[in-house]
Amino acid sequence: MSEMINKTAPEGNVPLYLFRSGKNSHSYEYMGVHNTVKDGKACTVCRVWAPNAQAVAITGDFCEWDPEKYPLTKIDDAVWEGYTDEPLKEFDAYKLVITAEDGTVTYKADPYAFHAETRPGTASRYYDISGYKWNDGRWFEHKKKYPHYNQPVNIYEMHAGSWRKYADGSVFSYDKLGDELIPYVQEMGFTHIELMPLTEYPFDASWGYQVTGYFAPTSRYGTPKDFMRFIDRCHQAGIGVIMDWVPGHFPRDEAGLAKFDGMPCYEYADPRKGEHKEWGTLVFDYGRTEVISFLMSSALFWVKEYHIDGLRVDAVASMLYLDYNRKDGEWIPNKNGGKENLEAIAFLQRLNEAVFAEVPEVMMIAEESTAWPMVTKPTYMGGLGFNYKWNMGWMNDMLRYMSLDPLFRKGSHNSLTFSFFYAFSENFILPISHDEVVYGKGSLYNKMPGTPEEKAAGVRCFATYMMAHPGKKLQFMGTEFSQHDEWNFNEELEWNLLQYPEHQMAQTFFKKLNAFYLGRSELWEIDFSWEGFSWISNDDDSQSVIAFRRFDREGNELIAVCNFLPVRRENYCIGVPYAGVYEEVFTSDAAEFGGTGFTNGSNIRTVDEAMHGFEQSISLTLPENTVFFLRCKRKAAKKPAAKTTKTTAKKPAAKTALKAPAKKAEIAKKPAVKAPAKKAEAKPAAKPAAKAPAKKADSKWKRFLNWWKGIISHVT
């Protein structure tokens, strides 16, 4: 637990008081190294939290690394402060000289440094991040006008060092990455880029998940302002930027946070709480107020100073559970005897409150891999306060299902349908992430069974179903052109595969699928409520077929029909809500994608045969391993009642080929389904009746598209 706040701290020092109280969410403005003016003279001030240190000094290029020239003094019982004679110059390397209570001297990087040496160097570098002129005002206006909750979110997750490389194996700079990545993401139809961690880290093989610089973008690719310019260019091109952020653990590197002042400082002292043995890392002490200020400040730093649109918070489950990856006897129960880390829960709630208080439009995304309740519910309701959660259950169930031999899929039908029972219990993002294409798990292509043609069809089938499923979307780089090998952070993606037709067709498929998703508000406008979804059929386990409806707020709807077997189904009938004519508007089986080219066409007429709770039905052909979408292009008009007179006898009602469509209040009920193999995360609320389309055109999407096209023309 935290130390008592020093009540004798310098009077009127509000930043210090707030820092010690765990309430300074801008502590990077006070702590660390900053050029300033003291007694009318330019100099540099250095402030360090080191409560257990015997002595602290700053040294570096500016004093020829003399460890004694600039000692710091305590301004309260835990924070040290000192001034240099001259201001540091940009890129000056420096370190903090920490003398522990036992006399041991360690050279540490500045926890609040804005820039750092490129590994293997471990020194901090002085850098003034102020002065960059941003040009993304229109982007922020758009975000306020069109909240992301009811907008398309299609995320391209990528690792900056291995997306592309130069011929000699060297990595792209932030500027070069912007030159190549931004137009590619635009062309492919993704709305956001998610960057695997770019906070400074020493070990390449950690992929950025073992952080030493929580306020410094890695110098591997350039300077802090180079990174700002990359984000600025993304925004001008209409692309949001999400960054992985790692508050759950940190590495043991001597120059980093580990035993910062000779004792556990940033980490829990007891290894039963303070270590992740599996990862070889240390766990932040969420009970120390100074650690809370440090982490909250880091999150807001990226959102405020770098205009980051969202933070994907890594490994939230490892923070929430005291027994995470620990055996009996290796963890300490909380004060109530439970396994929940109450301090971490309180921290996450305070974190989200602090971020949303300053930037309401930000995306705070939890990578939470368990069934922890109310992750995306407000803190005043007892939730953690995030606004999105990765749907790891859906991901694991579907990847396991798709990897099965088709002969055995009927026995795992619940894996296909179970996610719909809890789809609206949280605000979900459906991920196909980097973790699923490494360590022997195989690429998405190689997860599919069968021949190369069947594998390709399986990828198309799965990806199209993913777009139809409620929730925002994310896929890892390389999937979009069917990379075969697992991801290797040391190598660039297999771009050479695009010389082959099958990979060209795969890329064309993802481009067209993404465009279809962007253009159909039914697939994203109501992602987090039963109002946007309704079953048609979910119980045909013997044929591995499901069908369902998606709606937008204006009542427009699409029907998704999914055949998950490599078997063509002729004359397959499904119930439909309206009498009239339907048309197929997208299929994963198109010839240009490498499919058979079969289509049900644009003249699919209903018949008066009740099915799936509807009065009408249609007959379809379901190509093998295919998902396609239908819409009702023309509803049958209601036939007016026949007029009668006193002089004529009543005529019998004429038989009609088509019954009038059901009234809104008579929307079909969900057919009975088989009991799932496991409990649903939450019981869905009763589904409201879907409204009939009010308009043909999706005016909201047109406004969005026009805006996007407008700013694309201003890419720098």
XYZ file of C-alpha atoms in Angstrom:
716
model
C 0.000 0.000 0.000
C 1.057 3.582 -0.472
C 3.063 5.615 1.937
C 1.325 8.383 3.817
C 1.436 11.637 1.903
C 3.983 14.001 3.407
C 1.955 16.703 5.117
C 5.042 18.915 5.288
C 5.401 19.126 1.503
C 6.262 22.599 0.228
C 3.273 24.859 0.765
C 1.425 25.716 -2.429
C 3.105 23.005 -4.530
C -0.106 21.705 -6.059
C 1.471 19.439 -8.727
C 3.546 17.696 -6.066
C 0.561 17.339 -3.749
C -1.576 15.866 -6.523
C 1.225 13.536 -7.613
C 1.626 12.176 -4.101
C -2.176 11.894 -3.781
C -2.556 9.786 -6.936
C -4.574 12.539 -8.615
C -2.045 14.171 -10.943
C -2.964 12.914 -14.386
C -0.524 15.380 -15.971
C 2.475 14.581 -13.782
C 4.739 14.473 -16.866
C 4.515 18.287 -16.882
C 6.086 18.427 -13.406
C 8.158 15.285 -12.956
C 11.167 14.364 -15.087
C 13.489 16.779 -16.901
C 12.400 20.148 -18.305
C 14.199 23.254 -19.444
C 13.099 26.233 -17.360
C 14.197 29.558 -15.906
C 15.353 29.962 -12.306
C 16.333 33.269 -10.783
C 16.217 34.800 -14.246
C 18.637 32.263 -15.749
C 17.897 29.474 -18.247
C 18.583 26.002 -16.845
C 17.144 22.505 -16.539
C 15.109 21.161 -13.630
C 15.008 17.473 -12.752
C 12.450 15.871 -10.408
C 12.498 12.208 -9.413
C 10.320 10.064 -7.171
C 12.708 7.827 -5.218
C 11.413 7.416 -1.640
C 14.022 4.847 -0.557
C 17.104 6.426 -2.126
C 20.016 7.687 -0.063
C 21.045 10.139 -2.807
C 19.991 11.120 -6.352
C 21.875 13.032 -9.067
C 21.516 13.757 -12.774
C 24.395 13.220 -15.191
C 24.927 13.048 -18.922
C 26.460 14.589 -22.017
C 25.975 18.083 -20.608
C 28.451 17.463 -17.755
C 30.676 14.840 -19.366
C 28.902 12.210 -17.280
C 30.217 13.489 -13.969
C 27.955 11.691 -11.434
C 28.560 14.226 -8.652
C 28.239 17.615 -10.376
C 24.453 17.929 -10.170
C 23.054 16.322 -7.016
C 19.353 16.565 -6.249
C 17.823 17.371 -2.877
C 14.583 16.179 -1.310
C 11.682 18.618 -1.480
C 9.523 16.273 0.599
C 10.067 12.778 1.966
C 10.000 11.054 -1.424
C 10.588 13.480 -4.310
C 14.006 14.893 -5.294
C 14.671 18.102 -7.223
C 17.743 19.768 -8.714
C 18.846 22.331 -11.319
C 21.691 22.448 -13.831
C 23.747 25.527 -14.628
C 22.806 25.496 -18.310
C 19.779 24.132 -20.163
C 20.119 20.734 -21.803
C 20.310 20.686 -25.585
C 18.011 18.628 -27.772
C 19.073 14.968 -27.899
C 21.484 15.342 -24.937
C 21.762 11.900 -23.341
C 21.298 11.714 -19.588
C 20.655 9.314 -16.711
C 19.712 9.461 -13.053
C 22.327 8.326 -10.550
C 20.501 6.513 -7.753
C 22.316 5.626 -4.523
C 20.338 3.018 -2.601
C 20.132 2.803 1.173
C 22.822 0.101 1.163
C 25.153 2.332 -0.860
C 24.659 0.562 -4.204
C 24.798 2.986 -7.153
C 22.626 2.407 -10.237
C 22.268 4.491 -13.390
C 18.587 4.731 -14.320
C 16.704 6.099 -17.315
C 14.260 8.885 -16.519
C 10.769 7.332 -16.048
C 9.253 10.530 -17.482
C 11.647 10.992 -20.418
C 10.072 12.014 -23.752
C 12.835 10.432 -25.833
C 15.433 7.690 -25.446
C 18.518 6.180 -27.005
C 17.922 3.434 -29.510
C 18.680 0.008 -28.108
C 21.137 -1.265 -27.024
C 21.628 2.213 -25.507
C 19.582 2.801 -22.358
C 20.034 6.518 -21.656
C 17.227 9.061 -21.857
C 17.522 11.956 -24.303
C 16.334 15.487 -23.690
C 13.571 16.436 -26.123
C 11.061 19.275 -26.142
C 7.771 17.912 -27.493
C 6.104 21.321 -27.667
C 5.811 23.319 -30.859
C 4.456 20.765 -33.335
C 1.742 22.393 -35.492
C -1.152 19.961 -35.851
C -3.353 19.949 -38.945
C -6.062 17.515 -37.880
C -8.782 19.914 -36.741
C -11.316 18.505 -39.229
C -10.686 15.011 -37.903
C -11.566 16.049 -34.356
C -14.653 17.888 -35.557
C -15.745 14.706 -37.275
C -15.172 12.596 -34.150
C -17.384 14.883 -32.080
C -20.124 14.952 -34.719
C -20.061 11.216 -35.487
C -19.368 9.150 -32.341
C -17.556 5.915 -33.093
C -20.192 3.809 -31.343
C -22.564 4.057 -34.314
C -19.935 4.441 -37.033
C -17.964 1.785 -38.912
C -14.862 0.662 -37.017
C -12.629 -1.682 -39.033
C -9.159 -1.828 -37.468
C -5.899 -2.843 -39.129
C -3.560 -4.093 -36.394
C 0.093 -3.895 -37.317
C 3.666 -4.062 -36.062
C 5.630 -1.073 -37.292
C 8.943 -2.904 -37.595
C 7.739 -5.817 -39.709
C 4.938 -4.496 -41.909
C 7.493 -3.562 -44.556
C 11.274 -3.291 -44.532
C 13.954 -2.017 -46.861
C 15.805 -4.547 -49.006
C 18.712 -4.628 -46.537
C 16.351 -5.537 -43.684
C 16.356 -2.113 -42.029
C 13.066 -0.751 -40.717
C 10.962 2.077 -42.082
C 11.003 5.437 -40.327
C 7.769 7.017 -39.086
C 7.810 9.214 -42.194
C 8.390 6.335 -44.602
C 5.753 4.289 -42.802
C 3.322 7.151 -43.343
C 4.205 7.305 -47.037
C 3.466 3.613 -47.553
C 0.965 2.592 -44.872
C -1.561 5.431 -45.031
C -2.514 5.102 -48.728
C -2.568 1.309 -48.368
C -4.966 1.418 -45.424
C -7.138 3.907 -47.306
C -7.210 1.709 -50.397
C -8.052 -1.394 -48.381
C -10.954 0.300 -46.576
C -9.819 0.193 -42.961
C -10.964 2.976 -40.653
C -8.269 2.704 -37.966
C -4.676 1.594 -37.554
C -3.813 -0.150 -34.311
C -0.097 -0.009 -33.536
C 1.472 -2.673 -31.392
C 3.284 -0.885 -28.526
C 5.534 1.974 -29.577
C 6.348 3.098 -26.038
C 10.131 2.677 -25.733
C 11.245 -0.898 -25.115
C 14.686 -2.571 -25.099
C 13.926 -6.100 -26.320
C 12.747 -6.541 -29.918
C 11.315 -10.008 -29.263
C 8.879 -8.560 -26.698
C 7.127 -6.813 -29.654
C 6.957 -3.697 -27.460
C 5.103 -5.306 -24.551
C 7.989 -4.881 -22.091
C 8.136 -1.112 -21.707
C 10.882 1.031 -20.201
C 9.706 4.436 -21.497
C 6.054 5.175 -20.766
C 6.288 8.705 -22.191
C 8.659 8.083 -25.112
C 7.760 6.747 -28.563
C 10.448 4.282 -29.550
C 13.422 5.877 -31.269
C 13.723 2.882 -33.618
C 11.683 4.759 -36.195
C 12.485 8.406 -35.512
C 11.891 11.291 -33.126
C 8.778 12.139 -31.097
C 7.744 14.828 -33.576
C 8.206 12.341 -36.429
C 5.634 10.169 -34.662
C 3.332 13.164 -34.182
C 3.532 13.868 -37.900
C 2.646 10.241 -38.692
C -0.494 10.468 -36.546
C -1.354 13.870 -38.016
C -1.115 12.479 -41.548
C -3.334 9.531 -40.612
C -5.980 11.917 -39.326
C -5.830 14.091 -42.414
C -6.437 10.943 -44.435
C -9.498 10.052 -42.336
C -7.775 7.233 -40.441
C -7.899 6.871 -36.652
C -4.868 5.693 -34.667
C -5.047 3.289 -31.735
C -1.967 2.344 -29.738
C -1.274 -0.613 -27.488
C -0.561 0.520 -23.927
C 0.881 -1.753 -21.243
C 0.068 -0.829 -17.607
C 0.049 -4.427 -16.388
C 3.758 -5.183 -16.069
C 7.266 -3.998 -16.917
C 10.674 -5.648 -17.473
C 13.486 -6.211 -15.008
C 16.073 -4.237 -17.022
C 18.519 -2.515 -14.713
C 18.084 0.883 -16.365
C 14.297 0.702 -16.120
C 11.727 0.850 -13.332
C 12.734 -2.346 -11.533
C 13.869 -1.603 -7.957
C 14.169 1.979 -9.079
C 15.598 3.369 -5.837
C 17.218 0.133 -4.679
C 13.948 -1.215 -3.315
C 10.616 -2.202 -4.879
C 9.177 1.142 -5.808
C 6.971 0.934 -8.879
C 6.328 -2.774 -8.288
C 4.740 -4.745 -5.437
C 7.354 -5.756 -2.860
C 5.950 -9.252 -2.331
C 6.838 -11.431 -5.356
C 3.526 -13.268 -4.920
C 1.888 -10.062 -6.163
C 4.818 -8.372 -7.853
C 6.000 -10.935 -10.423
C 4.732 -12.558 -13.599
C 7.046 -15.567 -13.731
C 5.715 -16.694 -17.106
C 6.711 -13.380 -18.691
C 9.727 -12.637 -16.510
C 8.250 -9.230 -15.675
C 7.203 -7.201 -12.627
C 3.708 -5.994 -11.677
C 2.914 -2.365 -10.916
C 1.887 -1.620 -7.330
C -1.616 -0.269 -7.916
C -1.890 0.586 -4.229
C 0.758 3.322 -4.416
C -0.687 6.706 -5.227
C 2.465 7.829 -7.027
C 2.223 4.810 -9.351
C -1.402 5.724 -10.043
C -0.369 9.270 -11.009
C 2.419 7.874 -13.201
C 0.174 5.476 -15.130
C -2.805 7.814 -15.489
C -0.436 10.499 -16.769
C 1.053 8.120 -19.323
C -2.377 7.278 -20.749
C -3.455 10.912 -20.980
C -0.055 11.884 -22.368
C -0.605 9.848 -25.532
C -4.200 10.977 -25.923
C -3.550 14.674 -25.287
C -0.016 15.300 -26.578
C -0.005 12.835 -29.489
C -3.699 12.955 -30.461
C -4.003 9.184 -30.158
C -7.633 8.165 -30.805
C -7.650 5.104 -28.600
C -5.642 2.966 -26.217
C -5.855 -0.792 -26.317
C -5.027 -1.692 -22.712
C -2.990 -4.885 -22.741
C -3.476 -7.929 -20.500
C -6.253 -6.506 -18.312
C -7.009 -9.969 -16.917
C -3.473 -10.188 -15.518
C -4.223 -7.035 -13.531
C -7.638 -8.081 -12.264
C -6.749 -11.501 -10.820
C -4.232 -12.096 -8.047
C -3.964 -15.746 -9.099
C -3.357 -14.997 -12.788
C -1.027 -17.744 -14.091
C -0.143 -18.620 -10.495
C -0.426 -21.954 -8.729
C -1.886 -22.499 -5.283
C 0.421 -20.987 -2.701
C 1.937 -18.556 -5.211
C -0.585 -15.764 -4.654
C -2.048 -13.743 -1.786
C -5.826 -13.421 -1.353
C -7.270 -9.924 -0.978
C -8.602 -8.585 2.317
C -11.920 -10.327 1.667
C -10.263 -13.650 0.938
C -10.906 -13.410 -2.798
C -8.678 -13.556 -5.853
C -9.582 -10.124 -7.236
C -6.937 -7.398 -7.146
C -9.044 -4.669 -5.564
C -6.320 -2.060 -6.041
C -6.049 -2.806 -9.773
C -9.832 -2.608 -10.150
C -9.865 0.799 -8.460
C -6.971 1.959 -10.658
C -8.683 0.949 -13.913
C -11.843 2.754 -12.854
C -9.909 5.915 -11.960
C -7.928 5.656 -15.184
C -11.011 5.568 -17.382
C -12.717 8.321 -15.412
C -9.658 10.569 -15.805
C -9.291 9.920 -19.545
C -12.965 10.381 -20.416
C -13.217 13.511 -18.263
C -10.705 15.222 -20.562
C -11.271 13.452 -23.889
C -14.784 11.975 -24.118
C -14.287 10.809 -27.725
C -11.377 8.488 -26.968
C -11.595 4.695 -27.361
C -10.476 2.821 -24.223
C -10.255 -0.826 -25.227
C -9.723 -3.654 -22.758
C -7.944 -6.826 -23.776
C -9.756 -8.830 -21.135
C -9.768 -12.566 -21.777
C -12.167 -13.788 -19.065
C -15.857 -13.302 -18.310
C -15.223 -10.420 -15.907
C -18.567 -8.597 -15.771
C -19.298 -5.000 -16.800
C -15.945 -4.223 -18.377
C -17.577 -1.626 -20.638
C -20.125 -0.345 -18.164
C -19.684 3.045 -16.442
C -17.882 3.165 -13.126
C -20.932 4.633 -11.371
C -22.687 1.346 -12.167
C -19.789 -0.667 -10.778
C -18.184 -1.291 -14.177
C -14.535 -0.880 -15.092
C -15.378 2.100 -17.281
C -13.886 1.021 -20.628
C -15.968 1.673 -23.733
C -14.801 -1.410 -25.676
C -13.683 -4.946 -24.941
C -12.009 -7.461 -27.218
C -14.367 -10.421 -27.676
C -11.851 -13.146 -26.945
C -14.588 -15.743 -26.407
C -15.934 -15.220 -29.912
C -12.421 -15.326 -31.352
C -11.452 -18.571 -29.627
C -14.757 -20.297 -30.372
C -14.779 -19.331 -34.044
C -11.149 -20.132 -34.757
C -11.609 -23.523 -33.125
C -14.794 -24.081 -35.128
C -13.264 -23.058 -38.454
C -10.224 -25.286 -37.886
C -12.428 -28.382 -37.505
C -12.824 -30.917 -40.257
C -16.212 -30.012 -41.784
C -17.453 -33.506 -40.948
C -17.305 -32.618 -37.247
C -18.665 -29.075 -37.335
C -22.248 -30.166 -36.718
C -21.147 -31.409 -33.295
C -19.777 -27.964 -32.442
C -22.620 -25.840 -33.741
C -22.874 -24.078 -30.396
C -19.389 -22.608 -30.997
C -20.869 -20.889 -34.027
C -23.986 -19.535 -32.324
C -23.037 -19.075 -28.669
C -21.493 -15.620 -29.048
C -24.840 -14.172 -30.124
C -26.306 -14.913 -26.709
C -23.901 -12.484 -25.000
C -23.086 -10.217 -27.973
C -24.757 -7.224 -26.340
C -23.583 -7.695 -22.764
C -20.518 -5.515 -23.566
C -19.396 -3.169 -26.316
C -17.325 -5.713 -28.237
C -14.594 -5.583 -30.838
C -14.178 -8.836 -32.777
C -10.415 -9.433 -33.057
C -8.229 -11.628 -35.188
C -5.050 -10.465 -33.531
C -1.297 -10.996 -33.659
C -1.520 -13.559 -30.841
C -3.441 -15.905 -33.147
C -0.822 -16.090 -35.904
C 2.311 -16.933 -33.894
C 3.834 -19.735 -31.850
C 2.603 -22.595 -33.973
C -1.003 -21.433 -34.189
C -0.727 -20.942 -37.936
C -1.933 -18.115 -40.147
C -5.672 -17.670 -40.646
C -5.315 -19.360 -44.052
C -3.557 -22.369 -42.555
C -6.135 -22.727 -39.809
C -8.614 -23.774 -42.479
C -8.901 -27.464 -43.400
C -8.965 -28.882 -46.920
C -7.402 -28.127 -50.262
C -5.870 -24.715 -51.067
C -9.137 -23.732 -52.745
C -11.137 -24.840 -49.692
C -8.771 -22.987 -47.360
C -9.211 -19.781 -49.365
C -12.989 -20.229 -49.407
C -12.912 -20.846 -45.643
C -11.086 -17.557 -45.048
C -13.593 -15.676 -47.202
C -16.521 -17.381 -45.486
C -15.190 -16.608 -42.013
C -14.278 -12.988 -42.786
C -17.695 -12.251 -44.319
C -19.491 -13.843 -41.370
C -17.276 -11.703 -39.084
C -18.474 -8.556 -40.849
C -22.087 -9.652 -40.391
C -21.676 -10.410 -36.663
C -22.494 -7.564 -34.229
C -19.422 -5.721 -32.931
C -16.601 -3.612 -34.322
C -13.843 -5.406 -36.287
C -10.066 -5.933 -36.113
C -7.713 -8.040 -38.179
C -3.951 -8.430 -38.091
C -1.750 -7.354 -40.977
C -1.101 -9.926 -43.679
C -4.494 -11.573 -43.350
C -5.821 -9.315 -46.084
C -3.701 -10.976 -48.784
C -3.737 -14.475 -47.276
C -0.225 -14.680 -45.870
C 0.568 -18.353 -45.409
C 3.430 -18.296 -42.912
C 3.085 -17.284 -39.297
C 3.993 -13.716 -38.426
C 7.696 -13.202 -37.687
C 8.602 -9.865 -36.100
C 12.101 -10.089 -37.623
C 10.809 -10.333 -41.192
C 8.518 -8.179 -43.280
C 5.185 -9.556 -44.429
C 5.234 -11.884 -47.442
C 4.430 -9.150 -49.961
C 6.052 -11.242 -52.685
C 2.969 -13.477 -52.579
C 1.017 -10.767 -54.385
C 2.654 -11.828 -57.638
C 0.391 -14.898 -57.554
C -3.269 -14.726 -58.675
C -4.705 -16.444 -55.589
C -3.214 -13.798 -53.297
C -4.264 -10.978 -55.602
C -7.805 -12.332 -55.449
C -7.620 -12.601 -51.654
C -6.589 -8.959 -51.429
C -9.379 -7.982 -53.827
C -11.844 -9.872 -51.642
C -10.857 -8.027 -48.474
C -10.896 -4.694 -50.279
C -14.417 -5.312 -51.606
C -15.640 -6.772 -48.306
C -14.338 -3.770 -46.351
C -15.986 -1.403 -48.849
C -19.276 -3.278 -48.505
C -19.030 -3.033 -44.717
C -18.339 0.713 -44.843
C -21.259 1.290 -47.174
C -23.901 -0.651 -45.251
C -24.991 1.036 -42.027
C -26.970 -2.095 -41.128
C -23.634 -3.746 -40.286
C -22.365 -1.132 -37.799
C -24.906 1.472 -36.737
C -26.479 -0.698 -33.993
C -23.674 -2.972 -32.831
C -24.436 -3.103 -29.116
C -28.171 -3.763 -28.855
C -30.736 -6.381 -29.843
C -32.371 -3.636 -31.913
C -29.698 -4.244 -34.545
C -29.988 -8.035 -34.786
C -32.572 -10.782 -35.185
C -32.298 -14.509 -35.830
C -33.906 -16.230 -38.798
C -32.421 -19.684 -38.245
C -29.751 -20.854 -35.828
C -30.547 -24.509 -35.267
C -29.576 -26.226 -38.544
C -26.584 -27.947 -36.998
C -26.750 -30.930 -39.372
C -25.973 -28.677 -42.350
C -23.949 -26.011 -40.477
C -26.119 -23.187 -41.802
C -27.281 -20.062 -39.985
C -29.207 -17.005 -41.152
C -29.918 -13.709 -39.402
C -30.916 -10.074 -39.932
C -29.012 -6.818 -39.237
C -30.727 -3.409 -38.983
C -29.771 0.249 -38.930
C -31.629 3.029 -37.108
C -33.698 3.957 -40.160
C -35.098 0.432 -40.441
C -32.979 -0.736 -43.371
C -31.952 -4.356 -43.081
C -29.699 -7.027 -44.528
C -30.057 -10.781 -44.288
C -26.874 -12.816 -43.842
C -26.937 -16.461 -44.952
C -23.945 -18.581 -43.906
C -22.994 -22.049 -45.143
C -19.977 -23.358 -43.234
C -19.565 -26.652 -45.094
C -17.828 -27.359 -48.428
C -21.161 -28.693 -49.715
C -23.510 -26.868 -52.070
C -27.134 -26.710 -50.872
C -29.776 -26.513 -53.564
C -33.306 -25.302 -52.877
C -32.468 -24.276 -49.328
C -35.435 -22.390 -47.875
C -35.438 -19.697 -45.230
C -38.234 -17.579 -43.845
C -38.202 -13.880 -44.670
C -40.045 -10.967 -43.052
C -41.597 -9.408 -46.138
C -43.391 -10.675 -49.201
C -41.839 -9.420 -52.416
C -38.550 -9.615 -54.289
C -35.087 -10.047 -52.752
C -31.648 -9.639 -54.265
C -28.183 -10.853 -53.410
C -25.960 -7.815 -52.790
C -22.666 -9.454 -51.764
C -21.217 -12.946 -51.780
C -17.888 -14.363 -50.662
C -18.135 -16.803 -53.583
C -17.615 -14.216 -56.355
C -15.356 -15.323 -59.195
C -13.114 -12.280 -58.781
C -12.348 -13.543 -55.254
C -11.477 -17.040 -56.448
C -14.955 -18.481 -55.830
C -17.271 -20.365 -58.179
C -19.018 -17.189 -59.259
C -22.474 -18.490 -58.399
C -25.074 -15.933 -57.378
C -28.742 -16.133 -56.438
C -29.261 -13.015 -58.515
C -31.556 -10.056 -58.079
C -34.974 -11.617 -58.626
C -35.557 -13.895 -55.649
C -39.321 -14.046 -55.160
C -41.082 -15.047 -51.988
C -43.709 -17.787 -51.757
C -46.580 -18.112 -49.300
C -45.007 -20.893 -47.298
C -44.490 -20.189 -43.618
C -41.033 -20.871 -42.219
C -38.903 -19.764 -39.277
C -41.830 -17.870 -37.806
C -42.507 -15.849 -40.961
C -45.447 -16.107 -43.350
C -43.205 -16.065 -46.428
C -40.068 -17.868 -47.489
C -37.552 -17.942 -50.312
C -35.611 -20.745 -51.958
C -31.850 -20.302 -52.322
C -28.743 -22.062 -53.504
C -25.986 -21.968 -50.892
C -22.552 -22.332 -52.474
C -19.999 -24.262 -50.466
C -18.130 -22.358 -47.713
C -19.969 -19.151 -48.509
C -21.623 -16.239 -46.745
C -23.834 -13.894 -48.734
C -26.153 -10.968 -48.023
C -29.698 -10.352 -49.222
C -31.944 -7.330 -49.134
C -35.598 -6.882 -49.942
C -35.544 -4.632 -52.998
C -39.320 -4.560 -53.531
C -42.069 -5.325 -51.068
C -45.377 -6.642 -52.332
C -48.121 -4.048 -52.031
C -51.100 -4.771 -49.874
C -54.172 -5.530 -51.964
C -57.032 -3.127 -51.188
C -60.219 -4.633 -49.842
C -62.962 -5.180 -52.432
C -65.847 -2.642 -52.363
C -69.395 -3.965 -51.859
C -72.812 -2.480 -52.758
C -76.435 -3.255 -51.881
C -77.189 -4.337 -55.451
C -74.384 -6.846 -55.871
C -73.642 -10.012 -54.049
C -70.419 -10.428 -52.155
C -67.696 -12.011 -54.224
C -65.351 -14.551 -52.694
C -61.945 -13.193 -51.894
C -59.586 -13.622 -54.804
C -56.550 -15.783 -54.249
C -53.310 -13.854 -54.338
C -49.891 -15.112 -55.164
C -48.375 -13.266 -52.247
C -49.682 -12.467 -48.789
C -49.376 -8.953 -47.519
C -46.344 -8.362 -45.363
C -46.796 -8.741 -41.652
C -47.367 -5.647 -39.575
C -44.463 -4.252 -37.593
C -45.917 -5.600 -34.397
C -46.026 -9.053 -35.901
C -42.290 -9.433 -36.403
C -41.222 -13.057 -36.257
C -40.214 -14.625 -33.009
C -36.823 -16.252 -32.645
C -37.075 -20.017 -33.280
C -36.213 -22.384 -30.544
C -32.513 -23.119 -30.270
C -30.527 -25.888 -28.731
C -29.178 -25.231 -25.277
C -25.609 -23.950 -25.458
C -22.781 -26.001 -24.009
C -21.838 -23.253 -21.568
C -23.595 -20.413 -19.801
C -24.074 -17.183 -21.642
C -22.343 -14.135 -20.265
C -25.604 -12.242 -20.057
C -29.250 -12.813 -20.864
C -30.257 -10.686 -23.831
C -33.117 -8.303 -23.494
C -36.234 -8.946 -25.511
C -35.790 -7.909 -29.106
C -37.911 -4.994 -30.280
C -39.711 -5.259 -33.550
C -37.687 -4.079 -36.484
C -38.977 -1.010 -38.262
C -39.678 -1.004 -41.951
C -37.173 0.986 -43.980
C -37.983 4.670 -43.981
C -35.655 5.517 -46.870
C -33.814 3.745 -49.625
C -30.659 5.762 -49.250
C -28.397 5.602 -46.252
C -28.046 9.349 -45.751
C -25.842 8.988 -42.684
C -23.346 6.879 -44.581
C -23.340 9.308 -47.496
C -22.503 12.175 -45.182
C -19.684 10.125 -43.667
C -18.350 9.081 -47.077
C -18.449 12.622 -48.432
C -16.520 13.826 -45.411
C -13.940 11.077 -45.802
C -13.460 11.786 -49.500
C -13.046 15.461 -48.708
C -10.211 15.028 -46.282
C -8.466 12.346 -48.314
C -7.757 15.003 -50.903
C -5.761 16.916 -48.293
C -3.299 14.150 -47.393
C 0.176 15.606 -46.806
